[in-house]
PDB file of C-alpha atoms in Angstrom:
ATOM      1  CA  MET A   9      -6.546 115.985-185.568  1.00 38.00           C
ATOM      2  CA  SER A  10      -6.424 115.148-189.227  1.00 42.00           C
ATOM      3  CA  THR A  11      -3.462 114.332-191.427  1.00 43.00           C
ATOM      4  CA  ILE A  12      -5.159 115.837-194.487  1.00 48.00           C
ATOM      5  CA  GLN A  13      -2.662 118.009-196.318  1.00 50.00           C
ATOM      6  CA  GLY A  14      -3.689 121.324-197.833  1.00 48.00           C
ATOM      7  CA  THR A  15      -4.200 120.594-201.533  1.00 69.00           C
ATOM      8  CA  GLN A  16      -5.842 123.899-202.325  1.00 89.00           C
ATOM      9  CA  SER A  17      -4.646 127.450-202.588  1.00 94.00           C
ATOM     10  CA  VAL A  18      -5.770 130.016-200.065  1.00 95.00           C
ATOM     11  CA  GLU A  19      -8.194 131.468-202.623  1.00 96.00           C
ATOM     12  CA  GLU A  20      -9.674 128.049-203.496  1.00 95.00           C
ATOM     13  CA  THR A  21     -10.046 127.289-199.792  1.00 96.00           C
ATOM     14  CA  ARG A  22     -11.759 130.665-199.216  1.00 96.00           C
ATOM     15  CA  GLN A  23     -14.196 130.023-202.083  1.00 95.00           C
ATOM     16  CA  VAL A  24     -15.245 126.640-200.651  1.00 96.00           C
ATOM     17  CA  LEU A  25     -15.598 128.029-197.125  1.00 96.00           C
ATOM     18  CA  GLU A  26     -17.640 131.047-198.203  1.00 94.00           C
ATOM     19  CA  ALA A  27     -19.940 128.981-200.419  1.00 93.00           C
ATOM     20  CA  TYR A  28     -20.451 126.358-197.690  1.00 95.00           C
ATOM     21  CA  ALA A  29     -20.909 128.849-194.837  1.00 91.00           C
ATOM     22  CA  ALA A  30     -23.416 131.014-196.716  1.00 87.00           C
ATOM     23  CA  GLU A  31     -26.139 128.336-196.695  1.00 87.00           C
ATOM     24  CA  HIS A  32     -24.556 125.199-195.183  1.00 90.00           C
ATOM     25  CA  ASP A  33     -24.442 123.802-198.721  1.00 93.00           C
ATOM     26  CA  THR A  34     -23.903 120.104-198.001  1.00 94.00           C
ATOM     27  CA  SER A  35     -22.878 119.430-201.618  1.00 96.00           C
ATOM     28  CA  LEU A  36     -19.588 121.063-200.576  1.00 97.00           C
ATOM     29  CA  ILE A  37     -19.026 118.440-197.858  1.00 97.00           C
ATOM     30  CA  ALA A  38     -17.016 115.392-198.948  1.00 97.00           C
ATOM     31  CA  PRO A  39     -19.074 112.168-198.965  1.00 97.00           C
ATOM     32  CA  ASP A  40     -16.796 110.691-196.265  1.00 97.00           C
ATOM     33  CA  ALA A  41     -16.231 113.888-194.264  1.00 98.00           C
ATOM     34  CA  VAL A  42     -16.123 113.915-190.469  1.00 98.00           C
ATOM     35  CA  PHE A  43     -17.403 116.692-188.212  1.00 98.00           C
ATOM     36  CA  HIS A  44     -16.174 116.398-184.610  1.00 98.00           C
ATOM     37  CA  ASP A  45     -18.577 117.950-182.073  1.00 97.00           C
ATOM     38  CA  LEU A  46     -16.144 118.879-179.316  1.00 96.00           C
ATOM     39  CA  ALA A  47     -18.918 119.810-176.847  1.00 92.00           C
ATOM     40  CA  SER A  48     -20.542 116.361-176.919  1.00 92.00           C
ATOM     41  CA  GLY A  49     -17.595 114.266-178.097  1.00 95.00           C
ATOM     42  CA  GLN A  50     -19.749 112.922-180.929  1.00 96.00           C
ATOM     43  CA  ASP A  51     -18.465 112.477-184.476  1.00 98.00           C
ATOM     44  CA  HIS A  52     -20.782 112.932-187.452  1.00 98.00           C
ATOM     45  CA  VAL A  53     -19.422 110.809-190.275  1.00 98.00           C
ATOM     46  CA  GLY A  54     -20.458 111.182-193.892  1.00 98.00           C
ATOM     47  CA  ARG A  55     -22.292 113.881-195.814  1.00 97.00           C
ATOM     48  CA  GLU A  56     -25.765 112.552-194.914  1.00 97.00           C
ATOM     49  CA  ALA A  57     -25.049 112.358-191.175  1.00 98.00           C
ATOM     50  CA  ILE A  58     -23.540 115.847-191.199  1.00 97.00           C
ATOM     51  CA  ALA A  59     -26.524 117.207-193.148  1.00 97.00           C
ATOM     52  CA  ALA A  60     -28.894 115.613-190.604  1.00 97.00           C
ATOM     53  CA  MET A  61     -26.967 117.144-187.699  1.00 96.00           C
ATOM     54  CA  LEU A  62     -27.012 120.600-189.312  1.00 96.00           C
ATOM     55  CA  HIS A  63     -30.735 120.298-190.043  1.00 96.00           C
ATOM     56  CA  HIS A  64     -31.438 119.310-186.445  1.00 96.00           C
ATOM     57  CA  VAL A  65     -29.430 122.205-184.976  1.00 96.00           C
ATOM     58  CA  TYR A  66     -30.630 124.950-187.344  1.00 96.00           C
ATOM     59  CA  HIS A  67     -34.223 123.815-188.083  1.00 97.00           C
ATOM     60  CA  VAL A  68     -35.448 121.474-185.320  1.00 98.00           C
ATOM     61  CA  ALA A  69     -33.759 122.255-181.988  1.00 97.00           C
ATOM     62  CA  LEU A  70     -33.419 125.877-183.032  1.00 98.00           C
ATOM     63  CA  GLN A  71     -34.819 128.073-185.734  1.00 98.00           C
ATOM     64  CA  ALA A  72     -31.459 129.659-186.302  1.00 97.00           C
ATOM     65  CA  ARG A  73     -28.744 130.875-188.588  1.00 96.00           C
ATOM     66  CA  ALA A  74     -24.997 131.166-188.367  1.00 95.00           C
ATOM     67  CA  GLU A  75     -23.731 134.713-187.927  1.00 96.00           C
ATOM     68  CA  VAL A  76     -20.133 134.869-189.128  1.00 96.00           C
ATOM     69  CA  VAL A  77     -17.900 137.326-187.301  1.00 97.00           C
ATOM     70  CA  ARG A  78     -14.496 136.418-188.742  1.00 97.00           C
ATOM     71  CA  THR A  79     -12.792 133.860-190.941  1.00 97.00           C
ATOM     72  CA  THR A  80      -9.122 132.998-191.224  1.00 97.00           C
ATOM     73  CA  VAL A  81      -8.062 131.043-194.294  1.00 97.00           C
ATOM     74  CA  GLY A  82      -4.868 129.206-195.241  1.00 96.00           C
ATOM     75  CA  GLU A  83      -3.955 126.547-197.788  1.00 95.00           C
ATOM     76  CA  GLY A  84      -6.535 123.839-197.156  1.00 96.00           C
ATOM     77  CA  THR A  85      -7.461 125.125-193.703  1.00 97.00           C
ATOM     78  CA  ALA A  86      -9.951 127.670-192.444  1.00 98.00           C
ATOM     79  CA  VAL A  87     -11.348 128.855-189.135  1.00 98.00           C
ATOM     80  CA  LEU A  88     -14.758 130.452-188.803  1.00 97.00           C
ATOM     81  CA  GLU A  89     -15.749 132.407-185.692  1.00 98.00           C
ATOM     82  CA  GLY A  90     -19.293 133.481-185.043  1.00 97.00           C
ATOM     83  CA  PHE A  91     -22.584 132.706-183.353  1.00 98.00           C
ATOM     84  CA  VAL A  92     -25.590 130.461-183.791  1.00 97.00           C
ATOM     85  CA  VAL A  93     -28.465 132.942-183.478  1.00 98.00           C
ATOM     86  CA  GLY A  94     -32.150 132.081-183.253  1.00 98.00           C
ATOM     87  CA  THR A  95     -35.032 130.710-181.228  1.00 98.00           C
ATOM     88  CA  HIS A  96     -34.890 127.558-179.088  1.00 98.00           C
ATOM     89  CA  THR A  97     -37.769 125.549-180.612  1.00 98.00           C
ATOM     90  CA  GLY A  98     -36.927 121.915-179.828  1.00 98.00           C
ATOM     91  CA  GLU A  99     -34.925 119.707-177.496  1.00 97.00           C
ATOM     92  CA  PHE A 100     -31.270 120.734-177.457  1.00 96.00           C
ATOM     93  CA  ALA A 101     -28.511 119.709-175.043  1.00 94.00           C
ATOM     94  CA  GLY A 102     -31.102 117.960-172.905  1.00 94.00           C
ATOM     95  CA  VAL A 103     -33.317 121.043-172.608  1.00 97.00           C
ATOM     96  CA  ALA A 104     -36.887 121.034-173.921  1.00 97.00           C
ATOM     97  CA  ALA A 105     -37.936 123.952-176.135  1.00 98.00           C
ATOM     98  CA  THR A 106     -38.149 127.243-174.244  1.00 98.00           C
ATOM     99  CA  GLY A 107     -39.009 129.644-177.064  1.00 98.00           C
ATOM    100  CA  ARG A 108     -36.161 131.864-175.910  1.00 98.00           C
ATOM    101  CA  GLN A 109     -33.855 133.764-178.218  1.00 98.00           C
ATOM    102  CA  VAL A 110     -30.293 132.436-178.078  1.00 98.00           C
ATOM    103  CA  ARG A 111     -26.900 133.599-179.284  1.00 98.00           C
ATOM    104  CA  ILE A 112     -24.390 130.768-178.927  1.00 98.00           C
ATOM    105  CA  PRO A 113     -20.666 131.343-179.565  1.00 98.00           C
ATOM    106  CA  LEU A 114     -19.258 129.071-182.284  1.00 98.00           C
ATOM    107  CA  VAL A 115     -15.805 128.334-183.699  1.00 98.00           C
ATOM    108  CA  VAL A 116     -15.235 125.781-186.450  1.00 98.00           C
ATOM    109  CA  SER A 117     -11.841 124.683-187.712  1.00 98.00           C
ATOM    110  CA  TYR A 118     -12.098 123.202-191.230  1.00 98.00           C
ATOM    111  CA  ARG A 119      -9.823 121.048-193.367  1.00 97.00           C
ATOM    112  CA  ILE A 120     -10.663 121.575-197.037  1.00 97.00           C
ATOM    113  CA  ALA A 121      -9.265 119.633-199.993  1.00 96.00           C
ATOM    114  CA  ASP A 122     -10.334 118.785-203.514  1.00 94.00           C
ATOM    115  CA  GLY A 123     -13.071 121.425-203.431  1.00 95.00           C
ATOM    116  CA  HIS A 124     -14.841 119.944-200.396  1.00 97.00           C
ATOM    117  CA  VAL A 125     -14.903 120.236-196.627  1.00 97.00           C
ATOM    118  CA  GLN A 126     -13.151 117.071-195.497  1.00 97.00           C
ATOM    119  CA  GLU A 127     -13.153 117.508-191.731  1.00 98.00           C
ATOM    120  CA  ALA A 128     -14.272 120.002-189.105  1.00 98.00           C
ATOM    121  CA  ASP A 129     -13.756 120.519-185.396  1.00 98.00           C
ATOM    122  CA  VAL A 130     -16.879 122.250-184.062  1.00 98.00           C
ATOM    123  CA  TYR A 131     -16.643 124.236-180.828  1.00 98.00           C
ATOM    124  CA  LEU A 132     -20.161 125.284-179.785  1.00 97.00           C
ATOM    125  CA  LEU A 133     -20.335 126.801-176.300  1.00 96.00           C
ATOM    126  CA  VAL A 134     -23.237 124.745-174.986  1.00 96.00           C
ATOM    127  CA  SER A 135     -22.671 126.110-171.468  1.00 95.00           C
ATOM    128  CA  ASN A 136     -23.476 129.557-172.856  1.00 96.00           C
ATOM    129  CA  PHE A 137     -26.698 128.180-174.377  1.00 97.00           C
ATOM    130  CA  LEU A 138     -27.658 126.622-171.037  1.00 97.00           C
ATOM    131  CA  GLN A 139     -27.216 129.970-169.262  1.00 97.00           C
ATOM    132  CA  GLN A 140     -29.477 131.671-171.809  1.00 97.00           C
ATOM    133  CA  VAL A 141     -32.352 129.195-171.460  1.00 96.00           C
ATOM    134  CA  ALA A 142     -32.157 128.657-167.688  1.00 90.00           C
TER     135      ALA A 142
END
């Protein structure tokens, strides 16, 4: 867990989250940000590594989009609940492409400061994905 303090108002935090979540705009990720993938235990460190991970998930392993169900926003913190929705088109979680449609539950807890996403804990229910492609 981060020690980043909320340095933004709720409204500023909401604006960053909404702009980032709409298109995964990596310019809104801090250059030294860290995304923690809780399913795999892997950390993605830095804007370029995070951008590569997002590209792989949404455009290589899957042809997918994020479907936002709900967001909760505080001063410098935000939680997004939703689904990754799309087609399984490449290797993901050790499974070769199946061409199947998937809908994978997703929760991301963000720390936002200075107009950028600084850190995120990503909870992607990979077990749910595995059930859908089995």
